[in-house]
mmCIF file of C-alpha atoms in Angstrom:
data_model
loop_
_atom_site.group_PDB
_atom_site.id
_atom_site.type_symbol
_atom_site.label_atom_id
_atom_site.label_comp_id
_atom_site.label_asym_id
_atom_site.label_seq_id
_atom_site.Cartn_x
_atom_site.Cartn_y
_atom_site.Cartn_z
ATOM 1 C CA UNK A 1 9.956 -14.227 16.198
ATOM 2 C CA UNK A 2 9.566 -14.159 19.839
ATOM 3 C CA UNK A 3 12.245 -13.415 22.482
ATOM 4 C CA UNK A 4 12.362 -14.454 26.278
ATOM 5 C CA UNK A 5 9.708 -11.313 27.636
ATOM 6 C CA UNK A 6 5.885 -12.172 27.763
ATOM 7 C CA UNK A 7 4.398 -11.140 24.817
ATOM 8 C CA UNK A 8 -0.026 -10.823 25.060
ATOM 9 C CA UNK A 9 -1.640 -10.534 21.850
ATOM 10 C CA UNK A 10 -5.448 -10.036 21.854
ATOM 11 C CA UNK A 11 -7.580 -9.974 18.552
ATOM 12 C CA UNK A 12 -9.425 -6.921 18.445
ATOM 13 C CA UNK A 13 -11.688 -7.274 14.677
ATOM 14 C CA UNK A 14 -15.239 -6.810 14.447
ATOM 15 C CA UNK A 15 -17.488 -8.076 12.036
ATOM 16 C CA UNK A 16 -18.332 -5.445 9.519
ATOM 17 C CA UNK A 17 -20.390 -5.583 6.722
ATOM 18 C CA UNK A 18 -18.906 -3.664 3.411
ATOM 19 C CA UNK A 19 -20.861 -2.657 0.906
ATOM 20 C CA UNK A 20 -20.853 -3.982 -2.399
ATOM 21 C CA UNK A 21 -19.146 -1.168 -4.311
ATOM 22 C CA UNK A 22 -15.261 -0.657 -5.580
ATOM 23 C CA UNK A 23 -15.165 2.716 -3.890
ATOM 24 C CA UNK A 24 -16.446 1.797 -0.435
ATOM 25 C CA UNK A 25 -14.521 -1.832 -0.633
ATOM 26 C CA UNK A 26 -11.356 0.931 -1.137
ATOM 27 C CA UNK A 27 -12.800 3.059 1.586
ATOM 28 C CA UNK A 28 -12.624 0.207 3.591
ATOM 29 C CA UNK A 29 -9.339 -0.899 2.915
ATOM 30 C CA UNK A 30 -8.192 2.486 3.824
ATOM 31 C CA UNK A 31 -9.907 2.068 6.911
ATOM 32 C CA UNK A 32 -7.832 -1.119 7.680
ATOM 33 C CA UNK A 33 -4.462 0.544 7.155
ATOM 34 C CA UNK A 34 -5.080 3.689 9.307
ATOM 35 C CA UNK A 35 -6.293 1.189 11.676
ATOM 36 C CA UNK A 36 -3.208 -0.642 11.976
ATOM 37 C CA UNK A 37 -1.119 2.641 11.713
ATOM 38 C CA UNK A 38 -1.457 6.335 12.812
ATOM 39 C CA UNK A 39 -3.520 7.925 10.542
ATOM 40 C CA UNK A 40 -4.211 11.252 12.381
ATOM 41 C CA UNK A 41 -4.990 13.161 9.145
ATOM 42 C CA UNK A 42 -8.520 14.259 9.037
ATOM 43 C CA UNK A 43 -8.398 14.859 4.982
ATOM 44 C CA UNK A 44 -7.408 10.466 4.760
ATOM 45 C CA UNK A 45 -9.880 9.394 7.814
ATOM 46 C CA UNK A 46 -12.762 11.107 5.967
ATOM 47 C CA UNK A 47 -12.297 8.766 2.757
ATOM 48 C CA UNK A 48 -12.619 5.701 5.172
ATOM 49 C CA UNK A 49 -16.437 6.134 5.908
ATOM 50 C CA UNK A 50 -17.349 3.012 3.275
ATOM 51 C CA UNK A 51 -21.067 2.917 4.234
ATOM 52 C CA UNK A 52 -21.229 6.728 3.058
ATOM 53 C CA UNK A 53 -19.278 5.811 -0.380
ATOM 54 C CA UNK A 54 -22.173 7.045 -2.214
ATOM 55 C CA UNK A 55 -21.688 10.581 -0.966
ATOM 56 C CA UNK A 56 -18.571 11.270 -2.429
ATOM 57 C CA UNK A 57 -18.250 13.145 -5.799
ATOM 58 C CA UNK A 58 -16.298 11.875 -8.965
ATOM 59 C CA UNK A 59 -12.790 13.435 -7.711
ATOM 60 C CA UNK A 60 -13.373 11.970 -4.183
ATOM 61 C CA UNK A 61 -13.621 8.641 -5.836
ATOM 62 C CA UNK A 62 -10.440 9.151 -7.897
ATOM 63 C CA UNK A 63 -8.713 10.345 -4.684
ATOM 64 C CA UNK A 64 -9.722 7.603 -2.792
ATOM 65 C CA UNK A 65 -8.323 5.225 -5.521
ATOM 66 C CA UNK A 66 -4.725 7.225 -5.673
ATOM 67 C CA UNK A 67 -4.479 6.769 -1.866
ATOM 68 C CA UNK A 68 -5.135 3.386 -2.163
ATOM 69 C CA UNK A 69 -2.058 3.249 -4.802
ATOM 70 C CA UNK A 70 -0.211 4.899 -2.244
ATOM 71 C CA UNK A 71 -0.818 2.803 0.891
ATOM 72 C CA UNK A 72 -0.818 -0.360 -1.196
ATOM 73 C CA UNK A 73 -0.325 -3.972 0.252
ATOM 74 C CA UNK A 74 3.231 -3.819 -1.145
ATOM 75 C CA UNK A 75 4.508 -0.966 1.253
ATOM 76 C CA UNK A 76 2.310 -2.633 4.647
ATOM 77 C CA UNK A 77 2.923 -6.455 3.878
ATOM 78 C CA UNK A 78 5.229 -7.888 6.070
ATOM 79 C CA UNK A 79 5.387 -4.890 8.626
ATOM 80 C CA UNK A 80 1.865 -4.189 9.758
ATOM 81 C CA UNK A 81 -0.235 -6.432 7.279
ATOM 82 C CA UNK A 82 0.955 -10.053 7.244
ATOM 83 C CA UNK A 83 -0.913 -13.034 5.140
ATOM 84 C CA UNK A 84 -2.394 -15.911 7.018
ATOM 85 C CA UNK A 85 -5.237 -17.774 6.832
ATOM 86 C CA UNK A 86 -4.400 -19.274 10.144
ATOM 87 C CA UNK A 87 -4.536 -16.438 12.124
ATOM 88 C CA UNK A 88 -8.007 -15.015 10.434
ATOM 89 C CA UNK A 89 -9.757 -17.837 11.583
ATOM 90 C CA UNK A 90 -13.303 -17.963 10.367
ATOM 91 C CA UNK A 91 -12.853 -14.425 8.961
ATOM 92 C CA UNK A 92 -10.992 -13.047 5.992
ATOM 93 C CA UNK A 93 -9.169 -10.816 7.726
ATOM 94 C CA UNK A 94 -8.283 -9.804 11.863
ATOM 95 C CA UNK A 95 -6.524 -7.063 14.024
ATOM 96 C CA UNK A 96 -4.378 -7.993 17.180
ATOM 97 C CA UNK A 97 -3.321 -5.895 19.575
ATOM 98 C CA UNK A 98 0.013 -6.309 21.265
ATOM 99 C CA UNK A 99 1.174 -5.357 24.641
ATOM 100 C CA UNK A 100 4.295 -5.172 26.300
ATOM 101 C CA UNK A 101 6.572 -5.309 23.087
ATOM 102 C CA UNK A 102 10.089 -4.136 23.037
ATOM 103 C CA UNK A 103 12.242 -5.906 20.565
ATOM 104 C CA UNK A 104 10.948 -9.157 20.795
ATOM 105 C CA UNK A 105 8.819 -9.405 17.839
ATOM 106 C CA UNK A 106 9.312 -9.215 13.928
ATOM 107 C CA UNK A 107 6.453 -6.660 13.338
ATOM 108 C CA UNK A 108 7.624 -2.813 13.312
ATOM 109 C CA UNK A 109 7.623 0.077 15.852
ATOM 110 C CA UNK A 110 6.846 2.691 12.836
ATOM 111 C CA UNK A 111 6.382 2.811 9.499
ATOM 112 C CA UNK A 112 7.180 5.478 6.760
ATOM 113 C CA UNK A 113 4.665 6.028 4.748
ATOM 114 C CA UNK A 114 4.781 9.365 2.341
ATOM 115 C CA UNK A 115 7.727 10.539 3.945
ATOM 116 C CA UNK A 116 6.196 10.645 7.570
ATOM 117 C CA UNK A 117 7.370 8.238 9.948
ATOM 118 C CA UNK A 118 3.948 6.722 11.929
ATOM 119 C CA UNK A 119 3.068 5.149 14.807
ATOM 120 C CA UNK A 120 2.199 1.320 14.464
ATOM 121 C CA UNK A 121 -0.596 0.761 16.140
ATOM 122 C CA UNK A 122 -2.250 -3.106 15.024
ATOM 123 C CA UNK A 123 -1.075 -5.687 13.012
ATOM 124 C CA UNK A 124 -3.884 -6.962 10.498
ATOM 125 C CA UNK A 125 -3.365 -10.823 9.026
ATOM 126 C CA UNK A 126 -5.520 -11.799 5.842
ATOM 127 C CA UNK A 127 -6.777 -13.854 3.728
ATOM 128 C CA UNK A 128 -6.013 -14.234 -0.331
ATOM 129 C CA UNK A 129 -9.762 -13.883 -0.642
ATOM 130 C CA UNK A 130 -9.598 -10.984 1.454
ATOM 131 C CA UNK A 131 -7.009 -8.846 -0.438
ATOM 132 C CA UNK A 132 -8.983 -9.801 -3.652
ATOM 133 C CA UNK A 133 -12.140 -8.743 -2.417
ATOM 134 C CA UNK A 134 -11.058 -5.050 -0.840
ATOM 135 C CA UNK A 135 -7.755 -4.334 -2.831
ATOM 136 C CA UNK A 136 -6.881 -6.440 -5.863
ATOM 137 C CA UNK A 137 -10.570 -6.023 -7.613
ATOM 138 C CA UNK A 138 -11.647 -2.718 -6.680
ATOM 139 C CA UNK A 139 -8.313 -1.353 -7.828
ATOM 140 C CA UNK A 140 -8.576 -3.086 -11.075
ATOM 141 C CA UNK A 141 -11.956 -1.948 -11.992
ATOM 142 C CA UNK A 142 -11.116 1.748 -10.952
ATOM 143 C CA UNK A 143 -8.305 1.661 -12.773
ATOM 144 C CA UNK A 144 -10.067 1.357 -15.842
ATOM 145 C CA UNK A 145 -12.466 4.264 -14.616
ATOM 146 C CA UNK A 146 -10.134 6.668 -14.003
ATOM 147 C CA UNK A 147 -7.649 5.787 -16.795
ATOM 148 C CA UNK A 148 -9.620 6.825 -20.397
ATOM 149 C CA UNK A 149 -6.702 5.202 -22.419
ATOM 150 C CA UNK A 150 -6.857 1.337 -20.383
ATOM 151 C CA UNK A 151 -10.616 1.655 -21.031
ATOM 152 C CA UNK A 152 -10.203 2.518 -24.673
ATOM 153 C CA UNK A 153 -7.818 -0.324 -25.404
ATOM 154 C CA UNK A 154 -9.821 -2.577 -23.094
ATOM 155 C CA UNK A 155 -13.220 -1.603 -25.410
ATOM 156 C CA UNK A 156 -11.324 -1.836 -28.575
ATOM 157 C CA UNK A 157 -9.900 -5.450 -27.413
ATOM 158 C CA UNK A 158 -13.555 -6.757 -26.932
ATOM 159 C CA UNK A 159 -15.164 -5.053 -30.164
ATOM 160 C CA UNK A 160 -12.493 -6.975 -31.842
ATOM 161 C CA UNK A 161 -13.057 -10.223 -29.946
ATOM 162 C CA UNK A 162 -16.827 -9.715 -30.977
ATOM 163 C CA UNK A 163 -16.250 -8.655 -34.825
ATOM 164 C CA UNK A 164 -13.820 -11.588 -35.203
#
């Protein structure tokens, strides 16, 4: 929603290229949300390196997958993340920048997020594809990796798929 001020919105993605790995697709979402919000806290920024996924150990991993719980698309849709495939145009998902906003757009000022209120910085719009791809799939997967029991009940449901 737009009111009577001038409002300029500039896109301000790059093309990135993400590795092919839950942990760094994860990393990267992370890297999306404390793009769009303050994220001044050097222990979350360094989980958003994805091209250096590989360096972290097996509790980095897990950590990386709890913050993603914690910043998931459910508490950023609709205030700083916002699906449409309109306004990602060729790619699955883009930034804008706005300038001169007072109350004269939908999107928020600031965002709680763990108790803290921060700074909104970007809005990011996305695709379906997009959320699958860096959210929706990665989570899945590590969910079974860091959860023994899902991946015992998920191995007993397919040795008795395979013995019926």
């Amino acid at each position: 929603m737009f009111g009577r001020q001038q409002l300029q919105i500039k896109r301000t993605g790059v093309t990135t290229t993400v590795p092919n790995n839950d942990v760094a697709r994860c990393m990267y979402y992370l890297k999306c949300v404390c793009t769009t919000v303050e994220c001044d806290d050097a222990n979350i920024l360094r989980f958003t390196n994805y091209n250096n996924y590989w360096a972290l150990s097996d509790d980095e991993d897990e950590i990386v997958f709890k913050l993603c719980l914690a910043l998931s698309p459910d508490v950023l849709d609709d205030k700083v993340f916002f699906h449409s495939d309109a306004l990602c145009g060729d790619s699955n998902n883009e930034f804008y920048e706005f300038s001169q906003v007072r109350h004269v757009i939908t999107a928020v000022r600031s965002i709680v997020i763990a108790g803290r209120t921060r700074q909104v910085n970007k809005i990011m719009t996305y695709t379906l594809s997009w959320l699958q791809n860096n959210y929706l799939g990665p989570m899945r997967r590590l969910a079974d990796r860091f959860n023994p029991e899902r991946r015992l009940i998920r191995a007993m449901a397919e040795a008795d798929c395979i013995i019926s």
